[in-house]
Amino acid sequence: MKVFSLLIFIGLAHLSFAQPLYKDKKAPVESRIKDLIQRMTVEEKILQLNQYTFGENRNVNNIGKEMNELPAGIGSLIYFSADPVMRNRIQKKAMDSSRLGIPILFGFDVIHGFRTVYPISIAQACSWNPSLVTQNCRAAAKESVLSGVDWTFSPMIDVARDPRWGRVSEGYGEDPYTNAIFGVATVKGYQGASLSDSFSIAACLKHYVGYGLSEGGRDYHYSDVSAQSLWETYLPPYEACVKAGAATLMSAFNDISGVPATANHYTLTEILKQRWKHDGFVVADWNAVDQLVAQGVAKDRKEAGLKAFTAGVEMDMRDNIYRENFKQLIQEQKITMAQINDAVSRILRVKFGLGLFDQPYTAIVSEKDRYLQPYSVQLAADLAAESMVLLKNKNNTLPIGIGVKQVAVIGPMAKDKTNIIGSWSFNGHSADAQSIYEGLEHEFQGKASLNYAKGCAFDGQDEAGFDEAIAVASKSDVVIVCLGEEKTWSGENASRSTIALPAIQEKLVAALKKTGKQIVLVLSNGRPLELLRLEPLSDAIVEIWQPGIAGGDALAGILSGRINPSAKLAITFPLTTGQIPTYYDMRQSARPKEGLYQDIATEPLYWFGHGLSYANFSYAQPVASAIKVKKQGKVSVSVSVKNTSEVEGKETALWYISQPVASISRPMKELKFFEKKNLKAGEEATFTFEIVPTRDLSFTDANGNRHLEAGDYFIEVGKKKVKIELVD
Ligand code: BGC
């Protein structure tokens, strides 16, 4: 009897005095989660499902209240600050004042760099250099970690085919495969080899799903997504990034064919959690839970919370709906404790994964050592150089020859340092950025003189600066006109009814053209533009997007010929706004030669994949390793590409597949692989695509089931095709 009591005493003593299992660094994460969950009260669990904001809110679309009384046990904060000391103070409150010492997860929109601002995502995709993008994201993660951020709301992998939608700037263009590859590259950069690495942050795939299809390009609107296009176009980037280990996702604002993305059990639970087995969590977008009322699927906030949570949204971003209503919903048995425990476990899994329980605080490093490190600025310059697209180069206008002594630099973007860093650069400082003019000044120092005039503003009617611009152009050998969009014209809540630049900018070019000088048009913008009137006036056109802090230097290098442009468009430029939607992987029309526009050309101005170089690359006929291939077999197709010019350059081979006949009609062609190589003058290289039929030749139906059908397939590269036959 005595021995028995002693044993009980020892057992209890273990429970009450020894370190709890969840605090044991060496214990397996799943055991730590289980242990912690069983110690938590209902209130503590509910708090974990909420995200508040802290600090000055710099997203104009998100007007939040500064929090005076922050609950110590809150799940997460959007940290609108970059101060690690402040973060540590808040974290200390969570660790010391919450009963169980659960760390807060600090989230922030690190979209294309933190303080070192890189090119925007659509530009990154045009580089066709995912490993460079991984390096940039790794550097951004380090700046973020040192500023107190654990979790970024990036990458945005919404396939976007309507450039009226401002958010095309935030994603990787019109193609599902491109979004998948760059999404994965980004996740790898943020999360590193392991989430627990000191400089890793958790990624968040957004906006799940179909947001890129907002009707008419109007942000926050309905998106009519058929089941076929959901599986074929919008889900694949998410599936790839989930497989790559992305820790979290964000549910979108849009209503997907009648069931809002934030209340969509099919996409959030059946697909994401059950089919793809994602074990991290989903956060709602800003106010997206509350907005279920506006979207007409919930009568009040309480019902909105119930719908979002039971559909599969574990964390409520800032709405406070979960916190206000969940205790009651549990009492009413509308939400079970098993559901709550599963949701909390998912959030804790990310916190444990990041190592926050073991190292909740940020190391304090001076700003000088934290930001704009030379390697990071160099990465910004490299990525900018690889993402600028040479769209037109009539009679080799570019590069600017050594005989040119007077260069006119004109336009509202020429000396701009605010817009050039782009939207979603909250911690970016325009003072860190190099303007186009500064880049040119540096590049042409001692070689040519620059003659500057602003000409006009980005918008408005004021032509007062035209005369000066014309005078400057008249005395120069070549005219570089720098036009574009202000950064607030793209990004969230930045829809435009036309993708043409304001008339004043077009008028400026028309006036300059009258001088008879060669016109080099430089465009900085977040979306494809309508260039119907500008293209004929321009001898050369360079699309620099919003290139970040090192854009001026990269562009100057391209204009002088020091850098050979190598980017290709990841999104089509329609000829006019009225052509939208235009995307390369459309389905065949029933009458390919009819049904065309009667008033304008039907072809877009620049297709996906268009981009020039100062080198010339000549593609031989691609050759397949076998003509007949078994479904379970493999085949490789190779093509020899020769740099026939006298300059070194990088070429990206884009490999497309088409299947003329199938049980579900297929797009005219689909990108399945790409590879970028550097070729010296005169060098010849072989590009090879290893085709795995189950992966590359199969297609999905409207339920997500894959089909692989025998028949003919065409493999296209460099506008040349080879046929293979798939057999059983
Ligand atoms: C945007 C998200 C962003 C979130 C947090 C929302 O308005 O849609 O993309 O991550 O705010 O700032």
XYZ file of C-alpha atoms in Angstrom, residues 68-376:
309
model
C -3.996 48.887 -26.966
C -4.600 45.701 -25.118
C -3.024 42.804 -26.807
C -4.053 39.434 -25.349
C -0.894 37.581 -24.364
C -2.178 34.315 -25.788
C -2.988 35.570 -29.291
C -2.140 33.193 -32.146
C -0.594 35.657 -34.534
C 0.029 39.312 -35.309
C 0.486 41.127 -38.577
C 3.550 43.066 -37.588
C 3.421 46.451 -39.227
C 6.822 47.369 -37.926
C 10.403 46.415 -38.586
C 11.662 46.767 -35.062
C 13.027 43.563 -33.500
C 13.180 45.138 -30.037
C 9.473 45.891 -30.058
C 8.758 42.404 -31.374
C 10.755 40.871 -28.561
C 8.816 42.901 -26.014
C 5.507 41.647 -27.361
C 6.854 38.125 -27.577
C 8.085 38.310 -24.000
C 4.599 39.210 -22.907
C 3.300 36.094 -24.676
C 5.999 33.861 -23.223
C 5.792 35.202 -19.676
C 2.197 36.286 -19.225
C 0.253 33.640 -21.075
C -0.341 30.612 -18.848
C 1.435 28.147 -21.108
C 3.978 30.445 -22.776
C 2.912 29.959 -26.376
C 4.879 32.196 -28.757
C 3.139 34.563 -31.154
C 3.625 34.080 -34.878
C 4.571 37.418 -36.471
C 3.355 37.730 -40.060
C 3.981 40.407 -42.652
C 3.655 40.979 -46.399
C 7.214 40.421 -47.603
C 6.359 40.306 -51.287
C 9.399 41.210 -53.378
C 12.019 41.850 -50.774
C 11.937 43.449 -47.341
C 14.253 46.479 -47.284
C 16.268 45.396 -50.321
C 13.442 45.641 -52.822
C 13.614 43.220 -55.746
C 11.628 43.301 -58.992
C 7.915 42.549 -58.647
C 6.786 38.968 -59.101
C 5.545 39.295 -62.689
C 9.013 40.582 -63.601
C 10.686 37.729 -61.724
C 8.773 35.227 -63.829
C 10.050 36.891 -67.015
C 13.602 36.045 -65.906
C 12.934 32.298 -66.329
C 15.574 31.931 -63.647
C 13.895 30.277 -60.652
C 17.136 29.575 -58.827
C 17.959 33.287 -58.836
C 14.484 33.927 -57.445
C 15.145 31.395 -54.675
C 18.318 33.281 -53.749
C 16.480 36.597 -53.675
C 13.773 35.175 -51.434
C 16.398 33.666 -49.150
C 18.001 37.094 -48.746
C 14.563 38.661 -48.162
C 13.856 36.027 -45.506
C 17.017 36.962 -43.642
C 16.180 40.680 -43.602
C 12.676 39.752 -42.429
C 13.784 37.427 -39.636
C 16.151 40.076 -38.333
C 13.257 42.543 -38.291
C 11.030 40.223 -36.290
C 9.002 38.529 -39.033
C 8.374 34.752 -38.957
C 5.833 34.388 -41.702
C 5.261 36.120 -45.038
C 2.042 36.328 -47.026
C 3.743 35.273 -50.222
C 3.971 33.865 -52.893
C 0.861 34.888 -54.811
C 0.333 32.103 -57.330
C -2.975 33.200 -58.794
C -2.907 32.536 -62.523
C -3.942 35.887 -63.995
C -5.156 36.495 -67.520
C -6.845 39.841 -67.197
C -4.355 42.707 -66.979
C -7.119 45.076 -65.912
C -6.793 43.315 -62.539
C -4.155 45.227 -60.577
C -2.849 42.110 -58.897
C -1.310 40.640 -62.068
C 1.800 42.433 -60.796
C 1.925 40.191 -57.715
C 1.908 36.820 -59.438
C 3.835 34.962 -62.098
C 1.613 35.539 -65.100
C -0.912 33.701 -67.204
C 0.453 30.171 -67.170
C -0.168 27.512 -64.492
C 3.218 25.809 -64.926
C 5.143 29.094 -64.646
C 3.229 29.994 -61.489
C 3.993 26.557 -60.076
C 7.726 26.747 -60.794
C 8.202 30.273 -59.475
C 5.899 29.603 -56.533
C 8.023 26.616 -55.557
C 11.232 28.627 -56.082
C 9.874 31.285 -53.748
C 8.750 28.820 -51.080
C 12.216 27.232 -51.165
C 13.821 30.626 -50.700
C 11.664 31.624 -47.754
C 11.564 28.281 -45.996
C 15.112 27.159 -46.826
C 16.114 23.545 -46.294
C 14.089 23.580 -43.094
C 11.638 25.948 -41.479
C 13.722 25.711 -38.333
C 16.826 27.227 -39.961
C 17.655 30.510 -38.240
C 16.866 32.576 -41.315
C 13.771 30.796 -42.581
C 10.290 32.251 -42.607
C 7.058 30.395 -43.315
C 5.492 30.937 -46.736
C 1.793 31.519 -47.371
C 0.297 30.572 -50.730
C -2.324 33.049 -51.773
C -5.066 33.671 -52.583
C -6.591 30.228 -52.528
C -8.186 29.998 -55.111
C -9.439 31.411 -58.410
C -8.892 35.039 -57.352
C -7.081 35.753 -60.632
C -10.361 35.298 -62.453
C -12.185 38.204 -60.773
C -14.832 39.240 -63.250
C -13.799 42.057 -65.602
C -10.544 42.461 -63.654
C -12.550 44.094 -60.845
C -10.861 43.298 -57.562
C -12.793 41.454 -54.845
C -15.438 40.386 -57.374
C -17.117 37.162 -58.271
C -15.108 34.633 -60.250
C -16.913 32.155 -62.431
C -14.516 29.208 -62.363
C -15.660 26.040 -64.076
C -14.644 22.785 -62.386
C -12.467 22.017 -65.418
C -10.537 25.268 -65.253
C -10.296 25.068 -61.462
C -8.394 21.792 -61.794
C -6.576 22.576 -65.010
C -5.557 26.190 -64.506
C -6.010 27.516 -60.992
C -5.176 24.604 -58.675
C -1.909 23.253 -60.185
C 0.389 25.979 -58.784
C -1.103 25.387 -55.336
C -0.678 21.644 -55.560
C 2.976 22.036 -56.575
C 3.714 24.449 -53.735
C 1.877 22.332 -51.165
C 4.014 19.386 -52.277
C 7.083 21.594 -51.908
C 6.172 22.030 -48.245
C 4.538 25.473 -48.074
C 3.518 25.869 -44.443
C 0.343 27.918 -44.885
C -2.238 29.217 -47.349
C -4.528 32.243 -47.420
C -8.140 31.895 -48.492
C -9.174 34.379 -51.162
C -11.741 37.183 -51.216
C -13.542 35.989 -54.334
C -16.742 34.047 -54.618
C -15.969 30.891 -56.638
C -19.057 30.195 -58.721
C -21.415 30.770 -55.806
C -19.336 29.463 -52.900
C -16.862 32.061 -51.594
C -13.273 30.868 -51.361
C -13.315 31.541 -47.615
C -16.337 29.288 -47.071
C -15.451 26.652 -49.627
C -15.329 23.201 -48.064
C -14.497 21.596 -51.404
C -11.298 23.564 -52.041
C -10.214 24.074 -48.421
C -10.942 20.687 -46.927
C -11.672 18.084 -49.591
C -8.881 19.148 -51.921
C -6.291 20.801 -49.708
C -6.468 18.763 -46.530
C -7.914 15.454 -47.657
C -6.478 14.942 -51.140
C -3.226 16.866 -50.814
C -2.770 16.106 -47.086
C -1.650 19.608 -46.186
C -0.901 19.652 -42.461
C -0.274 23.386 -41.988
C -3.060 25.957 -41.695
C -5.175 28.373 -43.710
C -5.532 32.016 -42.737
C -8.414 34.079 -44.101
C -7.516 37.154 -46.096
C -8.091 40.526 -44.460
C -11.751 40.732 -43.400
C -12.561 37.784 -45.649
C -14.578 36.069 -42.902
C -16.671 39.154 -42.213
C -17.135 39.647 -45.951
C -19.066 36.386 -46.193
C -22.014 38.494 -45.041
C -21.551 40.937 -47.951
C -21.120 37.969 -50.285
C -24.541 36.698 -49.250
C -23.760 33.331 -47.681
C -23.943 34.285 -44.001
C -26.633 36.272 -42.208
C -24.291 37.682 -39.586
C -20.705 37.595 -38.307
C -21.357 34.546 -36.172
C -22.601 32.513 -39.106
C -19.719 33.829 -41.206
C -17.268 32.532 -38.599
C -18.994 29.169 -38.486
C -18.949 28.827 -42.273
C -15.331 29.843 -42.694
C -14.087 27.608 -39.890
C -16.035 24.518 -40.825
C -15.003 24.972 -44.454
C -11.350 24.815 -43.380
C -10.082 28.300 -42.447
C -8.165 27.865 -39.206
C -7.069 31.438 -38.594
C -9.211 34.549 -38.658
C -7.178 37.486 -39.940
C -8.062 40.416 -37.807
C -11.880 40.125 -37.902
C -12.146 39.028 -34.268
C -15.086 36.891 -35.294
C -13.644 33.587 -34.099
C -12.751 35.082 -30.744
C -16.174 36.630 -30.235
C -18.287 33.662 -31.267
C -16.547 30.342 -30.947
C -17.236 29.633 -27.290
C -20.919 29.946 -27.972
C -20.723 27.942 -31.192
C -19.027 25.144 -29.247
C -21.731 25.274 -26.585
C -24.368 25.103 -29.307
C -22.490 22.038 -30.653
C -22.057 23.619 -34.057
C -18.319 23.337 -33.709
C -16.755 20.312 -32.030
C -13.709 20.243 -29.808
C -12.146 17.807 -32.270
C -12.392 20.494 -34.962
C -10.904 23.091 -32.631
C -8.079 20.758 -31.630
C -7.268 19.982 -35.243
C -7.171 23.691 -36.132
C -5.011 24.617 -33.146
C -2.666 21.694 -33.869
C -2.123 22.978 -37.388
C -1.170 26.438 -36.114
C 1.062 25.000 -33.400
C 2.722 22.751 -35.990
C 3.912 25.819 -37.873
C 5.097 27.488 -34.664
C 6.983 24.376 -33.580
C 8.297 23.947 -37.116
C 9.764 27.435 -37.061
C 11.411 26.656 -33.727
C 9.511 29.472 -32.019
C 8.945 27.563 -28.792
C 12.662 26.999 -28.414
C 13.864 30.359 -29.734
C 10.995 32.853 -29.548
C 13.129 35.999 -29.766
C 14.782 37.816 -32.636
C 18.518 38.405 -32.538
C 19.243 42.113 -32.341
C 21.486 43.260 -35.150
C 22.068 46.877 -36.163
C 20.160 48.112 -39.223
C 23.464 48.561 -40.980
C 24.190 44.864 -40.672
C 20.636 43.822 -41.295
C 19.660 45.565 -44.501
C 20.991 46.168 -48.000
C 23.982 43.885 -47.637
C 26.165 43.910 -50.769
C 25.182 40.346 -51.742
C 21.522 41.224 -51.422
